[in-house]
Amino acid sequence: MPVEFLGIGGTNDGSETSPRSGPSFDKQYTLRLARAHQEHGWDRVLFAYGSGSPDPAQVAAYVASRVEDLGILLAHRPNVSYPTYALKTFATLDQISDGRLTVHFITGGNDHEQGREGDRLTKDERYARTGEYIRIVKKGWTSREPFDHEGAHYSFRDFVSDVFPVQRPRPQVSFGGSSPAAYAAGGAEADVYCLWGEPLAETAQQIASVKEAARAAGRADVPRIQVAFRPIIAPTEELAWEKAHRILGELRQGGANPRRRPSGPPQNAGSRRLLEVAARGERHDRALWTPTAAATGGAGNSTALVGTPETVARALLDYYDLGVEILSARGYAILDDAVDFGRHVIPLVRAEVARRDAERAARDQATRTDHDEAARTDRGDATRTDHDDAARTDRGEAGRADHDAA
C-alpha cells in the first residue's frame, strides 16, 4: 500500500509559538517553504483557508508555477463562492499545476469563524450544503454538455464550463470531520477522508465509521484515510521531550497569537474528541502526546508525536497498519521542522513500507506459484485417472471379445 506525506504551504514564518517576521503573504518565504518540502521527500502541501488570510488559490497558483513536482492540496470553504465559479478556479489551477491539484472542502466547525464571512447556517446544514457543492463541482469538472441543477442550496440552468482539469476524470476531493453528519457527507463524496491524530483505537473506530458511511451511500470503493500530527523530534528521546515541554510552555503562555485562542468550548466534534483524549491522559500508544491539544483548546491539528526520528517513524507506521495512506505533519518551527522531518523521518517510513510491500509481493508470488503447482498436480492426477479408466475399459472390452470368441 503506498504512503504519502502532506506538509503545510504556509505564507509566512509565524506559528502558534512564534510571531511572523514579515507580511501575511511573504512571497520569498512561501517559495522557500514549498521548495523545502519538494526537496525533502514530501508529496504535497496544504494551502489552508482562514477568513482573513491570503487567498489560498492564488498562493497555490503562485507556488505551482515556480515549484515543480510538488502536489497541491487547496482548502476551500463552500460559503465563499458559488460552485460553478469555484469549479472553474479549481480547473484552471489544475491546468497551471499540470495536474497536481487536490481540493479539500471545509464545512466549518465554528459558527463565529464562519460568520466572519456571512455564513449563518447551522453545522448540519453546512454539511448538507458541502455535499451538494461537491456534487456540482464534480459534475462541472466532467460534463461537456450544459446541465441544470435544482437543490436545497443551489439552483442554476444550462451551465457548462469551458475549462477542464488536466486530471481525468477529475482531481481528487478531500474532506474531514468527526460527527455523524461529517461521516455521511464525506463517506458519500470524498476520495480522501481527513482525521486529526487520535489514539490508535479511536482512529480505527473513525475509519470504520467512514467506511460504513461510504457503503451506506452505495459506493463500491471507500475513501483513502489521512491523519494529521504535530511531530516533535530530536536526536535523543530526552532532547525530544525537553523540546516538547518547551513548546508546551510557550503554548500555555498564550503563544504568538493569544487573541486567536478560543474563548469557549469548541463546537466541532473533532476538537471535542481531542480534548476528551487529552483529559484521559497525556501519553497514548507509542508516542502520541496530547497536552499541546489541551493547551490550544483542541484547535485543529494539535496532537503531537514526540521522540527520536525512529520512534516517530514507528508511530506513524502504527497508523499505516490501520490503513492510513496519507500522513500529514507540521512542526512549530515550520520551515526547519519540514526539513528535519523530511530528512530524518520520511526516509525511515518509506523504507519500511517498501520492505513490507516487497515481502507482501513475494508472499503473493509464492501463493500464486503454489496455486499453479496444485492446479498442475490436479490436472496430472485427472490425466492419470482418465488414462487408467481408459486402460480398464480397453481390458474389459478385450476380455469380452475373448469370451465371445470362445
XYZ file of C-alpha atoms in Angstrom:
406
model
C 0.000 0.000 0.000
C 1.512 3.369 -0.932
C 2.201 6.042 1.673
C 2.126 9.793 1.058
C 3.272 12.765 3.103
C 1.406 16.067 3.331
C 3.077 19.228 4.635
C 1.938 22.823 5.029
C 2.179 25.519 2.387
C 2.428 28.473 4.752
C 2.649 32.062 3.540
C 4.769 33.425 6.417
C 7.088 32.184 9.157
C 4.641 32.623 12.027
C 3.271 29.746 14.073
C 1.497 29.163 17.381
C 4.823 29.621 19.188
C 6.465 32.448 17.232
C 5.143 35.657 15.649
C 5.733 36.215 11.974
C 8.631 38.433 10.995
C 7.096 39.879 7.817
C 3.797 40.326 5.983
C 0.965 37.821 5.962
C 1.925 36.847 2.406
C 5.703 36.756 2.267
C 6.378 35.581 -1.286
C 10.028 34.681 -0.735
C 9.286 32.657 2.395
C 6.344 30.950 0.700
C 8.615 29.714 -2.089
C 11.394 28.691 0.316
C 8.956 26.600 2.326
C 7.436 24.945 -0.737
C 10.873 24.156 -2.176
C 12.000 22.735 1.163
C 9.098 20.289 1.040
C 9.776 19.441 -2.597
C 13.471 18.824 -1.934
C 12.982 16.684 1.167
C 10.576 13.992 0.078
C 7.125 15.440 0.734
C 4.382 14.620 -1.779
C 2.173 17.698 -1.435
C 1.479 20.720 0.725
C -1.753 22.167 2.071
C -2.751 25.745 1.318
C -5.072 26.403 4.232
C -8.082 28.709 4.433
C -8.785 31.396 7.028
C -11.350 34.163 6.928
C -8.686 36.901 6.918
C -5.784 35.007 5.364
C -4.304 35.378 1.857
C -6.410 33.679 -0.811
C -5.059 30.100 -0.905
C -5.989 29.531 -4.554
C -3.823 32.408 -5.730
C -0.982 31.419 -3.404
C -1.197 27.840 -4.720
C -1.060 29.105 -8.321
C 1.981 31.223 -7.458
C 3.786 28.194 -5.994
C 2.671 25.767 -8.708
C 4.111 27.963 -11.429
C 7.517 28.067 -9.701
C 7.937 24.717 -7.914
C 7.744 21.509 -9.921
C 6.815 18.019 -8.781
C 5.031 19.137 -5.615
C 1.368 18.313 -5.202
C -1.161 20.929 -4.093
C -3.954 20.465 -1.576
C -6.182 23.529 -1.805
C -8.534 24.222 1.097
C -11.882 25.747 0.137
C -14.988 26.780 2.067
C -18.222 26.386 0.099
C -19.743 29.512 1.655
C -17.267 31.878 -0.026
C -18.154 31.336 -3.703
C -20.781 29.782 -5.946
C -19.853 26.233 -7.022
C -19.878 26.997 -10.763
C -17.341 29.765 -10.152
C -15.225 27.614 -7.836
C -15.020 24.628 -10.170
C -13.556 26.865 -12.885
C -10.989 28.195 -10.404
C -10.029 24.631 -9.496
C -9.843 23.506 -13.135
C -7.660 26.491 -14.015
C -5.343 25.727 -11.096
C -5.103 22.099 -12.185
C -4.054 23.382 -15.608
C -1.448 25.717 -14.089
C -0.043 22.891 -11.950
C -0.125 20.299 -14.760
C -2.487 18.050 -12.866
C -1.144 18.335 -9.307
C -4.325 19.568 -7.577
C -6.455 18.021 -4.833
C -9.275 20.110 -3.325
C -10.036 19.942 0.393
C -13.570 21.088 1.177
C -14.006 22.699 4.608
C -17.519 22.655 6.002
C -16.589 24.789 9.010
C -16.783 23.797 12.668
C -17.000 27.217 14.335
C -20.033 29.475 13.936
C -18.045 32.620 14.793
C -15.350 31.952 12.180
C -17.990 31.114 9.562
C -19.917 34.260 10.441
C -16.903 36.420 9.665
C -17.754 35.874 6.011
C -21.513 35.886 6.344
C -22.225 32.177 6.799
C -25.263 31.724 9.080
C -26.140 28.076 8.512
C -26.073 25.528 11.317
C -23.356 22.881 11.296
C -25.601 20.103 9.946
C -26.947 22.479 7.285
C -23.377 23.299 6.319
C -22.554 19.606 5.857
C -25.603 19.161 3.621
C -24.527 22.207 1.623
C -20.976 20.879 1.270
C -22.244 17.560 -0.098
C -24.375 19.353 -2.696
C -21.473 21.679 -3.541
C -19.059 18.798 -4.142
C -21.547 17.010 -6.412
C -21.896 20.153 -8.537
C -18.116 20.627 -8.730
C -17.567 17.013 -9.794
C -20.221 17.254 -12.486
C -18.881 20.576 -13.769
C -15.393 19.075 -13.996
C -16.549 16.187 -16.160
C -19.635 17.301 -18.103
C -19.061 18.524 -21.661
C -22.741 19.263 -22.081
C -24.782 22.006 -20.369
C -26.669 20.850 -17.285
C -29.234 22.181 -14.828
C -29.252 21.908 -11.058
C -32.056 22.340 -8.553
C -31.038 21.664 -4.955
C -31.564 22.800 -1.388
C -28.770 25.382 -1.591
C -28.011 25.989 -5.294
C -30.081 26.400 -8.433
C -28.962 27.179 -11.982
C -29.731 26.388 -15.605
C -27.735 25.486 -18.712
C -24.230 25.667 -17.210
C -21.166 24.223 -18.897
C -17.535 25.083 -18.207
C -15.042 25.866 -20.939
C -12.026 24.932 -18.791
C -11.440 21.393 -17.529
C -8.863 19.815 -15.232
C -5.798 18.081 -16.608
C -6.547 15.061 -14.426
C -9.012 12.538 -15.793
C -11.710 12.033 -14.946
C -11.174 14.781 -12.336
C -8.986 15.896 -9.404
C -9.349 14.161 -6.055
C -11.687 15.552 -3.384
C -10.597 15.718 0.264
C -12.907 16.112 3.263
C -12.751 15.985 7.056
C -14.901 15.813 10.167
C -15.752 13.597 13.119
C -19.524 13.896 13.522
C -22.241 11.630 12.063
C -23.144 14.399 9.597
C -19.492 14.603 8.514
C -19.182 10.843 8.073
C -22.325 10.826 5.936
C -21.243 13.695 3.668
C -17.599 12.684 3.371
C -18.329 8.983 3.145
C -20.544 9.682 0.148
C -18.339 12.165 -1.703
C -14.692 12.151 -0.569
C -11.759 10.462 -2.262
C -9.651 11.256 0.820
C -11.056 11.455 4.357
C -9.015 13.507 6.839
C -8.756 12.899 10.575
C -6.802 14.538 13.386
C -4.316 12.477 15.354
C -6.116 10.413 17.985
C -5.001 7.185 19.709
C -4.912 4.104 17.523
C -8.125 2.595 18.882
C -10.146 5.778 18.326
C -8.629 6.232 14.867
C -9.652 2.684 13.947
C -13.202 3.440 15.102
C -13.346 6.570 12.951
C -12.019 4.702 9.925
C -14.755 2.098 10.419
C -17.386 4.871 10.593
C -16.127 6.424 7.345
C -16.192 3.057 5.555
C -19.675 2.314 6.881
C -20.915 5.693 5.621
C -19.374 5.031 2.197
C -21.144 1.674 1.973
C -24.412 3.247 3.132
C -24.062 5.762 0.287
C -23.842 2.884 -2.186
C -20.159 3.248 -3.003
C -18.161 0.283 -4.241
C -14.931 1.930 -3.026
C -14.050 3.740 0.206
C -12.120 6.977 0.798
C -8.398 6.855 1.465
C -7.588 7.915 5.020
C -5.344 10.811 6.063
C -4.289 11.534 9.665
C -2.562 14.727 10.872
C 0.023 15.232 13.635
C 2.435 17.816 15.040
C 5.746 15.876 15.221
C 8.360 16.964 17.755
C 11.654 15.201 17.012
C 15.233 15.364 18.288
C 18.337 13.133 18.158
C 17.551 11.544 21.557
C 14.356 10.842 23.493
C 15.498 13.142 26.295
C 16.076 16.050 23.925
C 12.769 15.422 22.166
C 10.855 15.625 25.452
C 12.752 18.735 26.518
C 11.753 20.299 23.210
C 8.149 19.179 23.662
C 7.832 20.724 27.123
C 9.450 23.941 25.913
C 6.843 24.189 23.140
C 4.068 23.381 25.599
C 5.223 26.182 27.897
C 5.041 28.656 25.024
C 1.548 27.467 24.098
C 0.321 27.731 27.687
C 1.618 31.293 27.895
C -0.653 32.202 25.013
C 1.651 31.533 22.093
C 2.294 34.051 19.380
C -1.368 34.992 18.826
C -3.201 34.976 22.171
C -6.182 36.794 20.664
C -6.767 33.794 18.407
C -7.226 31.472 21.405
C -10.789 30.063 21.618
C -12.994 31.901 24.116
C -15.183 28.899 24.945
C -15.555 25.160 24.438
C -15.189 24.028 20.817
C -18.308 23.470 18.745
C -16.893 20.883 16.341
C -16.790 17.183 17.180
C -13.155 16.761 16.151
C -11.854 19.297 18.682
C -14.085 17.901 21.429
C -12.693 14.443 20.735
C -9.119 15.732 21.058
C -9.921 17.329 24.417
C -11.570 14.128 25.638
C -8.456 12.152 24.709
C -6.261 14.738 26.479
C -8.411 14.508 29.599
C -7.784 10.746 29.785
C -4.008 11.152 29.858
C -1.015 12.886 28.351
C 0.627 9.947 26.565
C -1.010 7.321 24.376
C 0.275 4.380 22.377
C 3.873 4.667 21.208
C 4.434 8.433 21.009
C 1.128 10.361 20.901
C 1.174 13.358 23.267
C -1.960 15.390 23.981
C -1.056 18.424 26.171
C -0.484 20.502 23.032
C -4.121 19.857 22.105
C -5.340 20.743 25.606
C -3.270 23.963 25.629
C -4.883 25.174 22.397
C -8.456 24.147 23.212
C -8.346 21.251 20.765
C -7.601 23.638 17.925
C -7.312 21.708 14.685
C -4.235 19.611 14.099
C -2.747 19.834 17.600
C -1.758 16.409 18.974
C 1.959 15.675 18.863
C 4.176 12.688 18.160
C 7.280 13.018 20.346
C 10.591 11.188 20.165
C 13.573 10.391 18.014
C 13.032 10.055 14.261
C 12.984 6.279 14.731
C 10.288 6.488 17.421
C 8.121 8.860 15.415
C 8.547 6.761 12.256
C 7.432 3.636 14.120
C 4.443 5.542 15.500
C 3.446 6.644 12.002
C 3.772 3.047 10.803
C 1.323 2.011 13.531
C -1.247 4.255 11.830
C -0.212 2.943 8.424
C -1.019 -0.528 9.745
C -4.584 0.676 10.426
C -4.939 1.579 6.743
C -3.839 5.223 6.849
C -2.287 6.059 3.472
C -1.624 9.803 3.876
C 0.377 11.149 6.814
C 0.052 14.875 7.452
C 2.729 16.561 9.568
C 3.538 20.122 10.563
C 6.034 21.340 13.134
C 6.101 24.510 15.200
C 9.234 25.912 13.544
C 7.583 25.366 10.208
C 10.480 25.558 7.738
C 13.157 23.932 9.903
C 10.810 21.182 11.045
C 9.743 20.439 7.466
C 13.400 19.942 6.545
C 14.206 17.829 9.617
C 11.133 15.638 9.224
C 11.869 15.197 5.529
C 15.494 14.269 6.165
C 15.094 12.026 9.179
C 11.557 10.575 9.349
C 10.163 10.272 5.833
C 13.010 8.028 4.568
C 12.533 5.640 7.517
C 8.816 5.284 6.876
C 9.213 4.894 3.117
C 11.948 2.267 3.536
C 9.836 0.189 5.908
C 6.763 0.460 3.688
C 8.867 -0.601 0.683
C 10.228 -3.566 2.658
C 6.737 -4.650 3.645
C 5.452 -4.236 0.102
C 8.330 -6.376 -1.214
C 7.615 -9.076 1.360
C 3.921 -8.976 0.518
C 4.673 -9.249 -3.202
C 6.958 -12.223 -2.520
C 4.275 -13.929 -0.443
C 1.685 -13.287 -3.138
C 4.033 -14.691 -5.764
C 4.676 -17.776 -3.631
C 0.947 -18.247 -3.151
C 0.352 -17.973 -6.898
C 3.167 -20.453 -7.540
C 1.730 -22.920 -5.024
C -1.687 -22.493 -6.582
C -0.322 -23.080 -10.082
C 1.573 -26.181 -8.940
C -1.524 -27.514 -7.229
C -3.527 -26.896 -10.376
C -0.904 -28.720 -12.468
C -0.935 -31.615 -9.991
C -4.718 -31.762 -10.166
C -4.586 -31.774 -13.953
C -1.916 -34.507 -13.848
C -3.984 -36.617 -11.473
C -7.008 -36.147 -13.686
C -4.984 -37.209 -16.759
C -3.704 -40.309 -14.985
C -7.216 -41.139 -13.854
C -8.512 -40.757 -17.386
C -5.646 -42.963 -18.658
C -6.340 -45.652 -16.034
C -10.056 -45.583 -16.801
C -9.299 -45.923 -20.497
C -6.930 -48.831 -19.831
C -9.518 -50.610 -17.697
C -12.092 -50.033 -20.398
C -9.737 -51.441 -23.025
C -9.001 -54.523 -20.883
C -12.696 -55.045 -20.266
C -13.522 -54.838 -23.935
C -10.678 -57.250 -24.794
C -11.935 -59.684 -22.164
C -15.442 -59.577 -23.526
C -14.103 -60.107 -27.054
C -12.128 -63.188 -25.923
C -15.178 -64.578 -24.169
C -17.369 -64.053 -27.223
C -14.743 -65.761 -29.438
C -14.559 -68.729 -27.079
